[in-house]
Amino acid sequence: MHVRTSLLSGRPARAVLLVFAMLAALLAAAVPSAPTAHAAVPDRWGFAYLDNATPPAGYVPDPSRQWGSWPSPSTNPVKVDQIGLGSYVVHFPLIGGPGGIAHATAVGSAARWCQIGDWKTVGSGQDVYVNCYLPSGAPSNSTFTVLYTSSSGLPSTPSGSYGYLNSDSSGTVLTQYNSTGAVNAVSKGATGLWKAWLPGLGLASNAGNLQVTAVDAKQGARCKVSDWAPGTAGQTIVVACYNASNAPYDTEWTLSYSYLRAVHGPAFAPRSFGYLWYNGSLPPLTNYNSSGATNTLAGAGAPFTVTLPSVAVPSDTSHVTAYGKSPEYCGLYAPWARTSGSVRLYVACFSPSRAWSSSFVSGVSVDACVSLGWCDT
């Protein structure tokens, strides 16, 4: 359930294979309506891709890459205003409310990253602030993807599992959701390190998808998954954050976990979705495509090409998160392409020296979903 809590809990992380990887999430079109007897999960959500790094006031980004849970999103679109160099506010209509989380991912061939500055209810809508930076830490205009989602309640017949956290720099949980009704928790470690505990979610082996995003309105910050220890009782995830100087840094962050669900956490599976994690091989429980097709990875990280067959139906979005114990970071090299029913994601990773970080990378995880009609879970 969705609650605000400051409960903290430590959970020892088990050893896992330490590789530098990235986790990507792709969400497409709409989600089929749930039966009326069930609670709607998520309650409110929306996504967009800002395809113009210097948008005019009230800019409507790419219509084929935005959607949400409000009535008639095709005729009541997301809008974006630029409020400074590398600084934007994304206006999601009619989904205002407390809690929830947001993710952002830079899109472009140059080394940049984007993070969340804040999110808040404005009138009936939800405004999400996104800030983008160069490797030096200087603000920089950039295209990016952004997602907001908020869940509460427990549907009577959910599939898979889903949870999220928003933690401040001290490890205090600001908002959280767990599809089992359990309470997620965070414990603070050394500078720039936190341990998140998601009880009851996932499986005893690596299964599903993870996303992490820094939340900082004052300076550049990058967050990633440093370690992931699955267990029969739940998922332990170590989150690591860095400043622009690549030093460990305490900041606010968001994390989401989904298994057999799309990145925004719908309790009732969309008609088409999938994910992939490559860590030198393709663990079967982290490589899923609801069409029965096989997701693939190609390239050496400059960029990678991730192909998800049979899920190419607009509207859609994608997010990337790095994995590992060093300051490398990842983003989308270019907007994803839809070809012959397949989606192709182009993913680039960068080392602290700003060079392509192909030799460090051995993993990719992708999450995708597609359906037709009005978005309502």
XYZ file of C-alpha atoms in Angstrom:
377
model
C 0.000 0.000 0.000
C 1.026 3.624 -0.464
C 2.060 5.317 2.778
C 4.383 7.996 4.041
C 6.674 6.580 6.673
C 10.015 7.191 8.328
C 10.443 3.563 9.398
C 13.997 2.414 8.814
C 15.179 -1.136 8.579
C 18.530 -2.685 7.786
C 18.677 -5.880 5.803
C 22.037 -7.508 5.058
C 22.750 -7.744 1.339
C 23.795 -11.158 0.038
C 26.685 -11.373 -2.367
C 25.711 -11.045 -5.999
C 27.718 -10.973 -9.202
C 29.109 -7.444 -9.421
C 28.988 -6.218 -12.984
C 28.568 -2.790 -14.495
C 25.261 -2.802 -16.273
C 22.261 -0.700 -17.090
C 18.583 -1.158 -16.516
C 16.182 0.191 -19.119
C 12.425 0.390 -19.080
C 10.073 0.798 -22.011
C 6.366 1.440 -21.587
C 4.084 1.629 -24.632
C 0.572 2.846 -25.442
C -2.203 2.089 -22.978
C -3.142 -0.437 -20.358
C -6.383 -2.437 -20.530
C -9.092 -1.562 -18.068
C -9.183 -3.665 -14.938
C -12.436 -5.319 -13.859
C -14.545 -2.918 -11.818
C -14.323 -5.131 -8.739
C -10.606 -4.426 -8.408
C -8.731 -1.380 -7.191
C -6.936 0.628 -9.878
C -3.173 0.336 -9.562
C -1.532 2.684 -10.347
C -3.961 5.450 -9.411
C -2.273 8.204 -11.422
C 0.523 8.099 -13.971
C 1.938 9.763 -17.054
C 5.029 9.816 -19.256
C 6.529 11.996 -21.980
C 9.585 12.421 -24.186
C 10.828 15.986 -24.590
C 12.055 15.993 -28.184
C 13.087 19.682 -28.230
C 15.900 20.725 -25.863
C 14.902 24.409 -26.134
C 11.097 24.252 -26.185
C 8.943 27.369 -26.526
C 6.494 28.124 -23.724
C 3.701 25.568 -23.465
C 5.449 23.137 -25.806
C 3.652 19.860 -26.530
C 6.319 17.123 -26.843
C 6.184 14.194 -29.294
C 2.542 12.977 -29.202
C 3.589 9.419 -30.074
C 5.765 9.235 -26.945
C 3.443 10.580 -24.276
C 0.408 9.139 -22.498
C -1.214 8.911 -19.097
C -4.127 7.885 -16.916
C -6.191 11.065 -17.292
C -9.238 11.282 -19.586
C -8.460 11.759 -23.286
C -4.655 12.122 -23.122
C -4.534 12.311 -26.917
C -6.532 15.557 -26.878
C -5.347 16.816 -23.467
C -1.575 16.536 -23.861
C 1.442 16.886 -21.639
C 3.147 20.284 -21.931
C 6.685 21.403 -21.089
C 8.157 24.800 -20.163
C 11.873 25.558 -19.999
C 12.610 27.563 -16.831
C 16.388 27.928 -17.137
C 19.480 26.460 -18.753
C 18.982 22.695 -18.609
C 15.933 23.119 -16.374
C 12.362 22.176 -17.296
C 8.927 21.668 -15.779
C 6.714 18.954 -17.257
C 2.988 19.564 -16.795
C 0.953 16.337 -16.503
C -2.744 17.266 -16.615
C -5.447 15.994 -14.256
C -3.291 13.585 -12.220
C -2.407 15.851 -9.300
C -2.123 14.288 -5.875
C 0.279 13.370 -3.101
C 3.135 10.902 -3.131
C 4.291 8.855 -6.065
C 7.709 8.836 -7.702
C 9.341 10.212 -10.845
C 12.155 9.023 -13.131
C 14.076 10.853 -15.880
C 16.620 9.743 -18.499
C 18.739 11.896 -20.827
C 18.439 11.236 -24.578
C 21.392 12.131 -26.808
C 24.762 10.956 -28.107
C 26.809 13.329 -25.925
C 27.635 12.614 -22.286
C 24.829 14.143 -20.251
C 22.461 13.033 -17.546
C 19.072 14.239 -16.363
C 17.632 14.021 -12.864
C 14.469 14.996 -11.023
C 14.405 18.363 -9.285
C 11.019 17.985 -7.609
C 7.384 17.126 -8.265
C 4.251 18.705 -6.874
C 0.541 19.143 -7.434
C -0.451 22.346 -9.214
C -4.211 22.770 -9.533
C -5.550 19.498 -10.907
C -2.232 18.542 -12.511
C 1.143 17.156 -11.502
C 4.266 19.167 -12.299
C 7.587 17.300 -12.527
C 10.823 19.313 -12.587
C 13.727 17.876 -14.605
C 17.319 19.204 -14.568
C 20.047 18.109 -17.007
C 23.841 18.410 -16.742
C 27.147 18.038 -18.542
C 29.840 15.769 -17.014
C 31.404 18.909 -15.499
C 28.235 19.514 -13.504
C 27.295 22.561 -15.573
C 23.591 22.766 -16.494
C 22.924 21.797 -20.100
C 19.890 21.733 -22.357
C 18.928 18.167 -23.254
C 16.143 16.022 -24.557
C 14.892 13.453 -22.054
C 12.180 11.010 -21.035
C 10.197 11.507 -17.828
C 7.726 9.326 -15.924
C 5.476 10.004 -12.915
C 3.438 7.278 -11.213
C 1.580 6.839 -7.927
C -0.048 3.682 -6.562
C -2.209 2.756 -3.582
C -4.425 -0.135 -2.576
C -4.180 -3.835 -3.272
C -6.063 -5.400 -6.198
C -7.584 -8.759 -5.351
C -5.897 -10.655 -8.179
C -2.644 -8.904 -9.076
C -0.001 -10.392 -11.335
C 3.704 -10.189 -10.600
C 4.903 -7.674 -8.030
C 5.771 -3.992 -7.874
C 7.112 -1.483 -5.402
C 8.726 1.917 -5.168
C 10.533 4.209 -2.738
C 11.339 7.892 -2.439
C 14.089 8.397 0.131
C 15.722 11.575 1.364
C 19.487 11.830 1.790
C 19.366 10.540 5.370
C 17.457 7.383 4.436
C 14.064 8.596 5.647
C 11.319 7.170 3.451
C 9.220 10.023 2.074
C 6.751 7.901 0.130
C 6.530 4.216 -0.757
C 4.345 1.498 -2.240
C 4.465 -2.290 -2.051
C 2.007 -4.447 -3.976
C 1.901 -6.993 -1.126
C 0.853 -4.359 1.406
C 4.158 -4.640 3.250
C 6.213 -1.561 4.155
C 9.406 -0.858 2.231
C 12.333 0.547 4.204
C 15.732 2.196 3.770
C 18.868 2.185 5.923
C 21.712 4.690 5.449
C 25.267 3.528 4.903
C 28.427 5.447 4.084
C 28.278 8.676 2.087
C 26.326 8.093 -1.106
C 25.102 4.608 -0.137
C 21.705 3.312 1.009
C 20.166 -0.129 1.389
C 16.535 -0.472 0.268
C 14.426 -3.387 1.484
C 11.309 -4.391 -0.527
C 9.655 -7.215 1.446
C 7.538 -9.806 -0.311
C 8.433 -8.716 -3.837
C 10.059 -10.689 -6.630
C 11.690 -14.095 -6.419
C 14.694 -15.730 -4.786
C 16.761 -15.188 -7.932
C 17.237 -12.080 -10.073
C 13.887 -11.426 -11.746
C 12.284 -8.252 -13.063
C 13.524 -4.692 -13.527
C 14.957 -1.840 -11.432
C 15.075 1.930 -11.992
C 16.797 4.584 -9.841
C 16.881 8.378 -10.326
C 18.547 11.162 -8.314
C 16.298 13.900 -6.909
C 18.206 17.132 -6.301
C 17.159 20.680 -7.117
C 20.481 22.310 -6.158
C 23.233 20.490 -8.055
C 23.984 17.645 -10.418
C 23.640 14.153 -8.956
C 23.600 10.669 -10.464
C 22.176 7.577 -8.789
C 22.345 3.916 -9.792
C 21.878 0.380 -8.516
C 25.150 -0.641 -6.858
C 24.032 -4.136 -5.825
C 20.915 -6.309 -6.007
C 20.401 -9.282 -3.691
C 17.152 -11.189 -4.312
C 15.741 -13.475 -1.632
C 12.709 -15.540 -0.729
C 11.582 -12.799 1.675
C 12.067 -9.896 -0.711
C 14.537 -7.745 -2.604
C 17.566 -5.956 -1.151
C 18.898 -3.171 -3.376
C 21.936 -1.000 -2.682
C 21.614 2.493 -4.166
C 24.738 4.559 -4.874
C 24.795 8.267 -5.741
C 27.572 10.542 -6.985
C 28.086 14.237 -7.629
C 29.484 15.688 -10.844
C 33.021 15.198 -9.516
C 32.274 11.459 -9.316
C 32.521 11.493 -5.531
C 29.943 9.658 -3.364
C 27.189 12.118 -2.558
C 24.168 12.154 -0.249
C 21.007 13.170 -2.090
C 17.335 12.287 -2.359
C 16.428 9.496 -4.816
C 13.631 7.360 -6.209
C 13.647 3.622 -6.872
C 11.108 1.347 -8.550
C 11.033 -2.438 -8.907
C 8.732 -4.400 -11.223
C 8.389 -8.116 -11.894
C 5.913 -9.194 -14.602
C 4.770 -5.582 -14.686
C 5.565 -2.477 -16.698
C 7.704 0.332 -15.317
C 4.699 2.299 -14.004
C 3.430 -0.739 -12.097
C 0.018 -1.788 -13.501
C -1.473 -4.620 -11.443
C -3.173 -6.151 -14.474
C -0.716 -7.005 -17.190
C -0.780 -4.879 -20.346
C -1.436 -6.762 -23.566
C 2.229 -6.632 -24.566
C 5.227 -5.983 -22.388
C 8.673 -7.326 -21.697
C 12.039 -6.803 -20.104
C 15.640 -7.922 -20.495
C 18.710 -7.923 -18.294
C 22.030 -8.974 -19.784
C 24.889 -9.699 -17.369
C 27.150 -11.700 -19.621
C 24.255 -14.043 -20.249
C 20.474 -13.600 -20.272
C 19.046 -14.823 -16.961
C 15.660 -16.295 -17.906
C 13.659 -14.453 -15.234
C 15.054 -11.083 -16.314
C 14.318 -11.598 -20.018
C 10.595 -11.607 -20.770
C 8.424 -10.739 -23.746
C 4.671 -11.260 -23.483
C 4.385 -11.974 -27.220
C 6.581 -15.040 -26.844
C 9.327 -13.432 -28.928
C 12.941 -13.208 -27.770
C 14.479 -9.887 -26.726
C 18.066 -9.385 -27.894
C 21.123 -7.258 -27.186
C 23.803 -6.269 -29.700
C 26.779 -3.927 -29.825
C 29.541 -3.012 -27.405
C 28.003 -0.081 -25.552
C 28.758 2.684 -28.027
C 25.857 2.286 -28.222
C 24.125 -0.963 -27.369
C 21.084 -1.915 -29.432
C 18.314 -3.639 -27.507
C 15.536 -5.116 -29.655
C 12.106 -5.984 -28.266
C 10.051 -7.754 -30.937
C 6.290 -7.370 -31.332
C 5.782 -4.471 -28.912
C 6.056 -1.441 -31.220
C 2.793 0.429 -30.700
C 2.807 4.130 -29.712
C 2.612 5.751 -27.285
C 5.775 4.580 -25.537
C 8.681 5.629 -23.351
C 12.048 4.343 -22.162
C 14.324 4.761 -19.126
C 17.876 3.671 -18.372
C 19.662 3.205 -15.047
C 23.287 2.181 -14.529
C 24.286 -0.756 -12.310
C 27.603 -1.271 -10.525
C 30.020 0.068 -7.942
C 31.700 2.851 -9.927
C 30.499 6.270 -11.150
C 29.717 5.264 -14.763
C 26.287 6.317 -15.970
C 23.996 5.468 -18.879
C 21.336 7.087 -21.032
C 19.598 6.769 -24.352
C 21.897 7.508 -27.297
C 18.928 8.430 -29.507
C 15.141 8.129 -29.504
C 13.993 4.538 -29.811
C 12.883 3.306 -33.211
C 9.850 1.252 -34.194
C 10.502 -1.072 -37.133
C 8.311 -3.936 -38.381
C 6.625 -4.290 -35.031
C 9.860 -4.220 -33.028
C 11.223 -1.514 -30.755
C 14.944 -0.775 -30.886
C 16.544 1.021 -27.955
C 19.948 2.650 -28.354
C 21.726 2.803 -25.006
C 25.019 4.586 -24.291
C 27.129 4.445 -21.138
C 29.879 6.872 -20.108
C 32.834 6.634 -17.777
C 33.808 9.452 -15.375
C 36.350 10.576 -17.991
C 33.369 11.205 -20.328
C 34.564 8.545 -22.775
C 32.372 5.734 -24.033
C 32.274 3.092 -21.346
C 31.880 -0.022 -23.471
C 34.495 -2.210 -21.803
C 32.866 -1.868 -18.388
C 29.375 -2.807 -19.454
C 28.028 -6.342 -19.337
C 24.318 -5.950 -18.696
C 21.087 -4.407 -19.923
C 17.520 -4.721 -18.639
C 14.503 -3.585 -20.664
C 10.845 -3.383 -19.687
C 8.083 -2.785 -22.257
C 4.322 -2.847 -22.465
C 1.760 -2.206 -25.192
C -1.990 -2.160 -25.439
C -4.657 -0.166 -27.226
C -7.305 2.160 -25.899
C -7.634 4.581 -22.995
C -5.077 4.136 -20.200
C -6.795 2.804 -17.113
C -5.514 -0.002 -14.941
